Every structure is written in structure tokens, then in C-alpha cells.
Coordinates of N, CA, C and O and ligand atoms in Angstrom, one line a residue:
M5 N 10.4 11.3 7.8 CA 9.1 10.6 7.8 C 8.4 10.9 9.2 O 9.0 11.0 10.2
E6 N 7.1 11.1 9.1 CA 6.3 11.5 10.2 C 5.5 10.3 10.7 O 5.1 9.5 9.9
R7 N 5.1 10.4 12.0 CA 4.3 9.3 12.6 C 3.0 10.0 13.2 O 3.1 11.1 13.7
T8 N 1.9 9.2 13.2 CA 0.7 9.7 13.8 C 0.0 8.6 14.5 O 0.2 7.4 14.1
L9 N -0.9 9.0 15.5 CA -1.7 8.0 16.2 C -3.1 8.0 15.6 O -3.7 9.0 15.5
V10 N -3.5 6.8 15.2 CA -4.9 6.6 14.7 C -5.6 5.6 15.6 O -5.0 4.6 16.0
L11 N -6.8 5.9 15.9 CA -7.7 5.0 16.6 C -8.9 4.7 15.7 O -9.5 5.6 15.1
I12 N -9.2 3.4 15.6 CA -10.6 3.0 15.1 C -11.4 2.9 16.3 O -11.2 2.0 17.1
K13 N -12.4 3.8 16.4 CA -13.1 3.9 17.7 C -14.1 2.7 17.8 O -14.3 1.9 16.9
P14 N -14.7 2.6 19.0 CA -15.6 1.4 19.3 C -16.7 1.3 18.2 O -17.1 0.1 17.9
D15 N -17.2 2.3 17.6 CA -18.3 2.2 16.6 C -17.7 1.5 15.4 O -18.4 0.7 14.7
G16 N -16.4 1.8 15.0 CA -15.8 1.2 13.9 C -15.7 -0.3 14.1 O -15.9 -1.1 13.1
V17 N -15.3 -0.7 15.3 CA -15.2 -2.2 15.6 C -16.5 -2.8 15.6 O -16.7 -3.9 14.9
Q18 N -17.5 -2.2 16.3 CA -18.8 -2.8 16.3 C -19.5 -2.9 15.0 O -20.3 -3.8 14.7
R19 N -19.3 -1.9 14.1 CA -19.9 -1.9 12.8 C -19.1 -2.8 11.8 O -19.4 -2.8 10.6
Q20 N -18.0 -3.4 12.3 CA -17.2 -4.3 11.5 C -16.6 -3.5 10.3 O -16.5 -4.0 9.1
L21 N -16.1 -2.3 10.6 CA -15.5 -1.5 9.5 C -14.0 -1.4 9.7 O -13.3 -0.5 9.1
V22 N -13.4 -2.2 10.6 CA -11.9 -2.1 10.8 C -11.2 -2.3 9.5 O -10.3 -1.5 9.1
G23 N -11.5 -3.3 8.7 CA -10.8 -3.6 7.5 C -11.0 -2.5 6.5 O -10.1 -2.0 5.8
E24 N -12.2 -2.0 6.3 CA -12.6 -0.9 5.4 C -11.8 0.3 5.7 O -11.2 1.0 4.8
I25 N -11.7 0.7 7.0 CA -11.0 1.9 7.4 C -9.5 1.8 7.2 O -8.8 2.6 6.6
L26 N -9.0 0.7 7.7 CA -7.5 0.4 7.6 C -7.1 0.4 6.2 O -6.0 0.9 5.9
S27 N -7.9 -0.2 5.3 CA -7.5 -0.3 3.9 C -7.3 1.0 3.3 O -6.5 1.2 2.4
R28 N -8.1 2.0 3.7 CA -7.9 3.4 3.1 C -6.6 4.0 3.4 O -6.0 4.6 2.6
F29 N -6.1 3.8 4.7 CA -4.8 4.3 5.1 C -3.7 3.5 4.4 O -2.7 4.1 3.9
E30 N -3.9 2.2 4.3 CA -2.9 1.4 3.6 C -2.7 1.8 2.1 O -1.7 1.9 1.6
R31 N -3.9 1.9 1.5 CA -3.9 2.1 0.0 C -3.3 3.5 -0.3 O -2.7 3.7 -1.3
K32 N -3.4 4.4 0.7 CA -2.8 5.8 0.5 C -1.3 5.7 0.4 O -0.6 6.5 -0.2
G33 N -0.7 4.6 1.1 CA 0.7 4.5 1.1 C 1.3 4.7 2.5 O 2.5 4.7 2.7
L34 N 0.5 4.9 3.5 CA 1.0 5.0 4.9 C 1.4 3.6 5.4 O 0.7 2.6 5.1
K35 N 2.4 3.6 6.2 CA 3.0 2.3 6.7 C 2.5 2.1 8.1 O 2.6 3.0 8.9
I36 N 2.2 0.8 8.4 CA 1.8 0.5 9.8 C 3.1 0.3 10.6 O 3.9 -0.6 10.3
A37 N 3.3 1.1 11.6 CA 4.5 1.0 12.5 C 4.2 0.3 13.8 O 5.1 -0.2 14.5
G38 N 2.9 0.3 14.2 CA 2.5 -0.4 15.4 C 1.0 -0.5 15.4 O 0.3 0.3 14.8
M39 N 0.5 -1.6 16.1 CA -0.9 -1.8 16.1 C -1.3 -2.7 17.3 O -0.6 -3.6 17.6
K40 N -2.4 -2.3 17.9 CA -3.0 -3.1 19.0 C -4.5 -3.0 19.1 O -5.0 -2.0 18.7
F41 N -5.1 -4.1 19.6 CA -6.5 -4.2 19.8 C -6.8 -4.2 21.3 O -6.4 -5.1 22.0
I42 N -7.4 -3.1 21.8 CA -7.5 -3.0 23.3 C -8.8 -2.3 23.7 O -9.4 -1.7 22.9
K43 N -9.2 -2.6 24.9 CA -10.2 -1.8 25.5 C -9.5 -0.7 26.4 O -8.8 -1.1 27.3
M44 N -9.8 0.5 26.0 CA -9.0 1.6 26.7 C -9.5 1.7 28.2 O -10.7 1.7 28.4
S45 N -8.6 1.9 29.1 CA -9.0 2.1 30.5 C -9.4 3.6 30.6 O -9.2 4.4 29.8
Q46 N -10.1 3.8 31.7 CA -10.6 5.2 32.1 C -9.4 6.1 32.1 O -9.4 7.2 31.6
D47 N -8.3 5.7 32.7 CA -7.1 6.5 32.8 C -6.5 6.8 31.5 O -6.1 8.0 31.2
L48 N -6.4 5.9 30.6 CA -5.8 6.1 29.2 C -6.7 7.1 28.5 O -6.3 8.0 27.8
A49 N -8.1 6.9 28.6 CA -9.0 7.7 27.9 C -8.9 9.2 28.4 O -8.9 10.1 27.6
E50 N -8.7 9.3 29.7 CA -8.6 10.7 30.2 C -7.4 11.4 29.8 O -7.3 12.6 29.5
R51 N -6.3 10.6 29.7 CA -5.0 11.2 29.2 C -5.1 11.5 27.7 O -4.7 12.6 27.3
H52 N -5.7 10.6 27.0 CA -5.8 10.8 25.5 C -6.6 12.0 25.2 O -6.3 12.8 24.3
Y53 N -7.7 12.2 25.9 CA -8.6 13.3 25.6 C -8.5 14.5 26.6 O -9.4 15.3 26.8
A54 N -7.4 14.6 27.3 CA -7.1 15.7 28.3 C -7.4 17.0 27.7 O -7.9 17.9 28.4
V55 N -7.1 17.2 26.5 CA -7.3 18.6 25.8 C -8.7 19.0 25.8 O -9.1 20.2 25.7
H56 N -9.7 18.0 25.9 CA -11.1 18.3 25.8 C -11.7 18.4 27.2 O -13.0 18.6 27.3
K57 N -11.0 18.2 28.2 CA -11.5 18.2 29.6 C -12.2 19.6 29.8 O -11.7 20.6 29.5
G58 N -13.4 19.5 30.4 CA -14.2 20.8 30.6 C -15.2 21.1 29.6 O -16.1 21.9 29.8
K59 N -15.0 20.5 28.4 CA -16.0 20.7 27.3 C -17.3 20.0 27.6 O -17.3 18.9 28.2
S60 N -18.4 20.4 27.0 CA -19.7 19.8 27.2 C -19.7 18.4 26.8 O -20.4 17.6 27.5
F61 N -19.0 18.0 25.8 CA -19.1 16.6 25.4 C -18.0 15.7 26.0 O -17.9 14.5 25.6
Y62 N -17.2 16.2 26.9 CA -16.0 15.4 27.4 C -16.5 14.1 28.1 O -15.9 13.0 27.8
N63 N -17.5 14.1 29.0 CA -17.9 12.9 29.7 C -18.4 11.9 28.7 O -18.1 10.7 28.8
D64 N -19.2 12.3 27.7 CA -19.7 11.4 26.7 C -18.6 10.8 25.9 O -18.6 9.6 25.5
L65 N -17.6 11.6 25.6 CA -16.5 11.2 24.8 C -15.7 10.1 25.5 O -15.4 9.1 24.9
V66 N -15.4 10.3 26.8 CA -14.6 9.3 27.5 C -15.4 8.1 27.7 O -14.9 6.9 27.6
S67 N -16.7 8.2 28.0 CA -17.5 6.9 28.2 C -17.7 6.2 26.9 O -17.6 5.0 26.8
F68 N -17.7 6.9 25.8 CA -17.9 6.2 24.5 C -16.6 5.5 24.1 O -16.6 4.3 23.7
I69 N -15.4 6.2 24.3 CA -14.2 5.6 23.8 C -13.8 4.4 24.7 O -13.0 3.5 24.2
T70 N -14.3 4.3 25.9 CA -14.0 3.2 26.8 C -15.1 2.1 26.7 O -15.1 1.1 27.5
S71 N -16.1 2.3 25.9 CA -17.3 1.4 25.9 C -17.1 0.1 25.2 O -17.9 -0.8 25.3
G72 N -16.0 0.0 24.4 CA -15.8 -1.3 23.7 C -14.4 -1.2 23.1 O -13.7 -0.2 23.3
P73 N -13.9 -2.3 22.5 CA -12.5 -2.3 22.0 C -12.3 -1.3 20.9 O -13.2 -0.9 20.2
V74 N -11.0 -0.9 20.8 CA -10.6 0.0 19.7 C -9.4 -0.6 19.1 O -8.7 -1.4 19.7
V75 N -9.1 -0.2 17.8 CA -7.8 -0.6 17.2 C -6.9 0.7 17.3 O -7.4 1.8 16.9
A76 N -5.8 0.6 18.0 CA -4.9 1.7 18.1 C -3.7 1.4 17.2 O -3.2 0.3 17.2
M77 N -3.3 2.4 16.4 CA -2.2 2.1 15.5 C -1.3 3.4 15.3 O -1.8 4.5 15.4
V78 N -0.1 3.1 14.9 CA 0.8 4.2 14.5 C 1.0 4.1 13.0 O 1.4 3.0 12.6
L79 N 0.8 5.1 12.3 CA 1.0 5.1 10.9 C 2.1 6.1 10.6 O 2.3 7.1 11.2
E80 N 2.9 5.7 9.6 CA 4.1 6.4 9.3 C 4.2 6.7 7.8 O 3.8 5.9 7.0
G81 N 4.7 7.9 7.5 CA 4.8 8.3 6.1 C 5.0 9.8 5.9 O 5.0 10.5 6.9
R82 N 5.2 10.2 4.7 CA 5.3 11.6 4.3 C 4.1 12.4 4.8 O 3.0 12.1 4.4
M83 N 4.3 13.4 5.7 CA 3.3 14.2 6.2 C 2.1 13.4 6.7 O 0.9 13.6 6.4
A84 N 2.4 12.3 7.5 CA 1.4 11.4 7.9 C 0.2 12.0 8.7 O -0.9 11.6 8.6
V85 N 0.5 13.0 9.5 CA -0.5 13.7 10.3 C -1.6 14.3 9.4 O -2.8 14.0 9.5
K86 N -1.1 15.1 8.4 CA -2.1 15.8 7.5 C -2.8 14.8 6.6 O -4.0 14.9 6.3
Q87 N -2.0 13.8 6.1 CA -2.6 12.8 5.1 C -3.7 12.1 5.8 O -4.7 11.8 5.2
T88 N -3.4 11.7 7.1 CA -4.4 10.9 7.8 C -5.7 11.7 8.1 O -6.8 11.3 7.9
R89 N -5.4 13.0 8.5 CA -6.6 13.9 8.8 C -7.5 14.0 7.5 O -8.7 14.1 7.6
N90 N -6.8 14.2 6.4 CA -7.6 14.3 5.1 C -8.4 13.1 4.8 O -9.5 13.2 4.4
L91 N -7.8 11.9 5.0 CA -8.5 10.7 4.8 C -9.7 10.5 5.7 O -10.7 9.9 5.4
M92 N -9.5 11.0 7.0 CA -10.6 10.9 8.0 C -11.8 11.7 7.7 O -12.9 11.4 7.9
G93 N -11.5 12.9 7.2 CA -12.6 13.9 7.0 C -12.8 14.8 8.2 O -12.3 14.5 9.3
A94 N -13.6 15.8 8.0 CA -13.9 16.8 9.1 C -14.6 16.1 10.3 O -15.2 15.0 10.1
T95 N -14.4 16.7 11.5 CA -14.9 16.1 12.7 C -16.4 15.8 12.6 O -16.9 14.7 13.0
R96 N -17.2 16.7 12.0 CA -18.6 16.5 11.9 C -19.0 15.9 10.6 O -18.7 16.4 9.5
P97 N -19.6 14.7 10.7 CA -19.9 14.0 9.4 C -20.7 14.8 8.4 O -20.5 14.6 7.2
E98 N -21.5 15.7 8.9 CA -22.3 16.5 7.9 C -21.4 17.5 7.1 O -21.8 18.1 6.1
E99 N -20.2 17.7 7.6 CA -19.3 18.6 7.0 C -18.1 17.9 6.3 O -17.3 18.5 5.6
S100 N -18.0 16.6 6.5 CA -16.9 15.8 5.9 C -17.2 15.4 4.5 O -18.3 15.0 4.2
T101 N -16.2 15.5 3.7 CA -16.5 15.3 2.2 C -16.6 13.8 1.9 O -15.9 13.0 2.5
P102 N -17.5 13.5 0.9 CA -17.5 12.2 0.4 C -16.2 11.8 0.0 O -15.4 12.6 -0.6
G103 N -15.8 10.5 0.2 CA -14.5 10.0 -0.1 C -13.7 9.9 1.1 O -12.7 9.1 1.1
S104 N -14.0 10.6 2.2 CA -13.3 10.5 3.5 C -14.0 9.4 4.3 O -15.2 9.0 4.0
V105 N -13.4 8.9 5.3 CA -13.9 7.8 6.2 C -15.3 8.4 6.8 O -16.3 7.7 6.7
R106 N -15.2 9.5 7.4 CA -16.4 10.1 8.0 C -17.4 10.5 7.0 O -18.6 10.3 7.2
G107 N -17.0 11.1 5.9 CA -17.9 11.5 4.8 C -18.7 10.3 4.2 O -19.8 10.5 3.8
D108 N -18.0 9.2 4.1 CA -18.6 8.0 3.5 C -19.4 7.2 4.5 O -20.4 6.6 4.1
L109 N -18.9 7.1 5.8 CA -19.4 6.0 6.6 C -20.0 6.5 7.9 O -20.6 5.6 8.7
A110 N -20.0 7.8 8.3 CA -20.5 8.2 9.6 C -21.5 9.3 9.4 O -21.5 10.0 8.4
I111 N -22.4 9.4 10.4 CA -23.5 10.4 10.3 C -23.7 11.3 11.5 O -24.4 12.2 11.5
F112 N -22.9 10.9 12.6 CA -23.1 11.6 13.9 C -21.7 11.9 14.5 O -20.8 11.0 14.5
T113 N -21.5 13.1 15.0 CA -20.2 13.6 15.5 C -19.7 12.7 16.6 O -18.6 12.4 16.8
G114 N -20.7 12.3 17.5 CA -20.3 11.5 18.6 C -19.9 10.1 18.3 O -19.3 9.4 19.1
Q115 N -20.1 9.7 17.1 CA -19.7 8.3 16.6 C -19.2 8.5 15.2 O -19.8 8.1 14.2
N116 N -17.9 9.0 15.2 CA -17.4 9.4 13.9 C -16.2 8.5 13.5 O -15.3 8.9 12.7
L117 N -16.2 7.3 14.1 CA -15.3 6.2 13.6 C -13.8 6.2 13.9 O -13.2 5.2 14.2
V118 N -13.2 7.4 13.7 CA -11.8 7.4 13.8 C -11.2 8.6 14.6 O -11.9 9.7 14.7
H119 N -10.1 8.4 15.2 CA -9.3 9.5 15.7 C -8.0 9.5 15.0 O -7.4 8.5 14.6
G120 N -7.5 10.8 14.8 CA -6.1 10.9 14.2 C -5.5 12.1 14.8 O -6.2 13.2 15.0
S121 N -4.2 12.1 15.2 CA -3.5 13.2 15.8 C -3.6 14.4 14.9 O -3.6 14.3 13.7
D122 N -3.7 15.6 15.5 CA -3.9 16.8 14.7 C -2.6 17.7 14.5 O -2.6 18.7 13.9
S123 N -1.5 17.2 15.1 CA -0.2 17.9 14.9 C 0.9 16.9 15.2 O 0.7 15.9 15.9
D124 N 2.1 17.3 14.7 CA 3.2 16.4 15.0 C 3.5 16.3 16.5 O 3.8 15.2 17.0
E125 N 3.4 17.4 17.1 CA 3.7 17.5 18.6 C 2.7 16.6 19.3 O 3.0 15.8 20.2
N126 N 1.4 16.8 19.0 CA 0.4 15.9 19.7 C 0.5 14.5 19.3 O 0.3 13.6 20.1
A127 N 0.9 14.2 18.1 CA 1.1 12.8 17.7 C 2.2 12.1 18.6 O 2.0 11.0 19.0
R128 N 3.3 12.8 18.8 CA 4.3 12.2 19.7 C 3.8 11.9 21.1 O 4.0 10.8 21.6
A129 N 3.0 12.8 21.6 CA 2.5 12.6 23.0 C 1.4 11.5 23.0 O 1.4 10.6 23.9
E130 N 0.6 11.5 22.0 CA -0.5 10.5 21.9 C 0.1 9.1 21.6 O -0.3 8.1 22.2
I131 N 1.1 9.0 20.8 CA 1.8 7.7 20.5 C 2.3 7.2 21.8 O 2.2 6.0 22.2
A132 N 3.0 8.0 22.6 CA 3.6 7.6 23.9 C 2.6 7.1 24.9 O 2.9 6.3 25.8
N133 N 1.3 7.6 24.8 CA 0.3 7.2 25.7 C -0.1 5.7 25.4 O -0.6 5.0 26.3
F134 N 0.0 5.3 24.1 CA -0.4 4.0 23.7 C 0.7 2.9 23.5 O 0.4 1.7 23.6
F135 N 1.9 3.4 23.1 CA 2.9 2.4 22.7 C 4.2 2.7 23.4 O 4.6 3.9 23.5
N136 N 4.9 1.6 23.8 CA 6.3 1.7 24.2 C 7.1 1.8 22.9 O 6.7 1.3 21.9
E137 N 8.3 2.3 23.0 CA 9.2 2.4 21.8 C 9.4 1.0 21.2 O 9.4 0.8 20.0
G138 N 9.5 0.0 22.1 CA 9.7 -1.4 21.7 C 8.6 -2.0 20.9 O 8.7 -3.1 20.3
E139 N 7.4 -1.4 21.0 CA 6.2 -1.9 20.3 C 6.1 -1.4 18.9 O 5.2 -1.8 18.2
L140 N 6.9 -0.4 18.6 CA 6.9 0.2 17.2 C 8.0 -0.5 16.4 O 9.1 -0.7 16.9
V141 N 7.6 -0.9 15.2 CA 8.5 -1.7 14.4 C 9.1 -0.9 13.2 O 8.4 -0.2 12.5
S142 N 10.4 -0.9 13.1 CA 11.1 -0.3 12.0 C 11.3 -1.3 10.9 O 12.0 -2.3 11.1
Y143 N 10.9 -1.0 9.7 CA 11.1 -1.9 8.6 C 10.8 -1.1 7.3 O 10.2 0.0 7.4
E144 N 11.2 -1.6 6.2 CA 10.9 -1.0 4.9 C 9.8 -1.7 4.2 O 9.8 -2.9 4.1
L145 N 8.9 -1.0 3.6 CA 7.9 -1.6 2.7 C 8.6 -2.0 1.4 O 9.4 -1.3 0.9
A146 N 8.1 -3.1 0.9 CA 8.7 -3.7 -0.3 C 8.5 -2.7 -1.5 O 9.3 -2.6 -2.4
N147 N 7.4 -2.0 -1.4 CA 7.0 -1.1 -2.5 C 7.4 0.4 -2.3 O 6.8 1.3 -2.9
K148 N 8.3 0.6 -1.3 CA 8.5 2.0 -0.9 C 9.0 2.9 -2.1 O 8.6 4.1 -2.1
D149 N 9.7 2.4 -3.0 CA 10.2 3.2 -4.1 C 9.1 3.6 -5.1 O 9.3 4.5 -5.9
W150 N 7.9 3.0 -4.9 CA 6.8 3.3 -5.8 C 5.7 4.2 -5.1 O 4.7 4.4 -5.7
I151 N 6.0 4.5 -3.8 CA 5.1 5.4 -3.1 C 5.7 6.8 -3.0 O 4.9 7.8 -3.0
G152 N 7.0 6.9 -2.9 CA 7.6 8.2 -2.9 C 7.9 8.7 -1.5 O 7.4 8.2 -0.5
Ligands
LIG29 P1 -11.3 15.3 15.8 O1 -11.6 13.9 16.3 O2 -11.7 15.5 14.4 O3 -9.8 15.6 16.1 P2 -11.9 16.9 18.1 O4 -12.3 18.4 18.0 O5 -10.5 16.7 18.6 O6 -12.2 16.3 16.7 O7 -12.9 16.2 19.1 C1 -12.6 14.9 19.5 C2 -13.8 14.0 19.4 O8 -14.8 14.5 20.3 C3 -14.5 14.1 18.0 O9 -13.9 13.1 17.1 C4 -15.9 13.7 18.3 O10 -16.1 12.3 18.5 C5 -16.1 14.4 19.7 N1 -16.7 15.7 19.6 C6 -16.1 16.8 19.1 N2 -17.0 17.9 19.1 C7 -18.1 17.4 19.6 C8 -19.4 18.0 19.8 O11 -19.7 19.2 19.6 N3 -20.4 17.1 20.3 C9 -20.2 15.8 20.5 N4 -19.0 15.2 20.3 C10 -18.0 16.0 19.9
LIG30 MG1 -8.8 15.8 17.8

């Protein structure tokens, strides 16, 4: 089973879409392994988005992600990284397909509601930025035999 880091960004919280977005991941069959509601520090934001340092949108990205609370979560399941990215939709809302979070609910790349790790390796590093091992919970879903 794979794990991935998902953030519901400040626009998702402010637009009161936390439940809407979370329910899409839950209904898919992904399991919540950890979750917290936090305002990201400058330091955490810079670590999380280190890969984008130097890009034209980097400063806006860091100031946006620290502008208000986010929901940070670890989702677990079969091919969780890819499954989550599919549910999120493409980075640019004008390119993300209807049915995806961004395709249905976002219109602007700078406010595209969600973050999801893009590889297993990055997921491990991103999870470690947000969660201690002790904050992740191991348990079985009651319906696991019906999810596969
Ligand atoms: P992702 O969130 O789909 O993985 P990335 O390329 O990793 O997309 O970019 C991280 C975030 O930076 C995006 O979700 C988006 O909010 C923002 N971003 C990416 N490209 C641009 C851009 O060209 N202009 C403004 N913001 C951008
Ligand atoms: Mg990314």
C-alpha cells in the first residue's frame, strides 16, 4: 500500500470545500492515515515547495499557502499517489477534466484547491515534512474487503 500527502489549500478552507474535497478521496476508497488543520509556517512552506524555488510563481505560491489554514492529510491505498493525482485533475484548471476537484471547482492555477504528491519518493519526503511517524495511524477499514 502506498501513502501520499494531500493538502486542501487555503482557498479550499475559505470556500468551505473541505468536506466536498475530502469526500471525493474517501469515496474512492483511500484511507485517512493522518490529518491536521494548521497554518503553515514560512519555513514549512519553503521546505514543501523547495522544488519550485527560483520559478516565477514561487513567491506567490509560498505567500498563498501560508495565507490561511490548510488541511494536511496522509492518504493510503493502492497506488495512492496516482489515484489522488487523477482525482485532483491537472494543475491548470482550464486543462483539468470535469469530474476532478480542479476541473469541477477551480478556475485559476494560483488557487487550485489541492496539493498531492507526484511520486512515491516525493510523497515520503513531503509526509515527513508534515507528520511524525507517531501521528500516522495504522488501522484497517471495516470495508477493506470491498475496496480491493
Ligand atoms: P501540482 O500542484 O499539480 O503538482 P506543480 O507544478 O507542482 O503543480 O505546481 C505547484 C503549484 O504551484 C500548483 O498547484 C499551482 O498552485 C502553482 N503553479 C504552478 N504553475 C504555476 C504557474 O504557471 N503560475 C502560477 N502558479 C503556478
Ligand atoms: Mg506538484
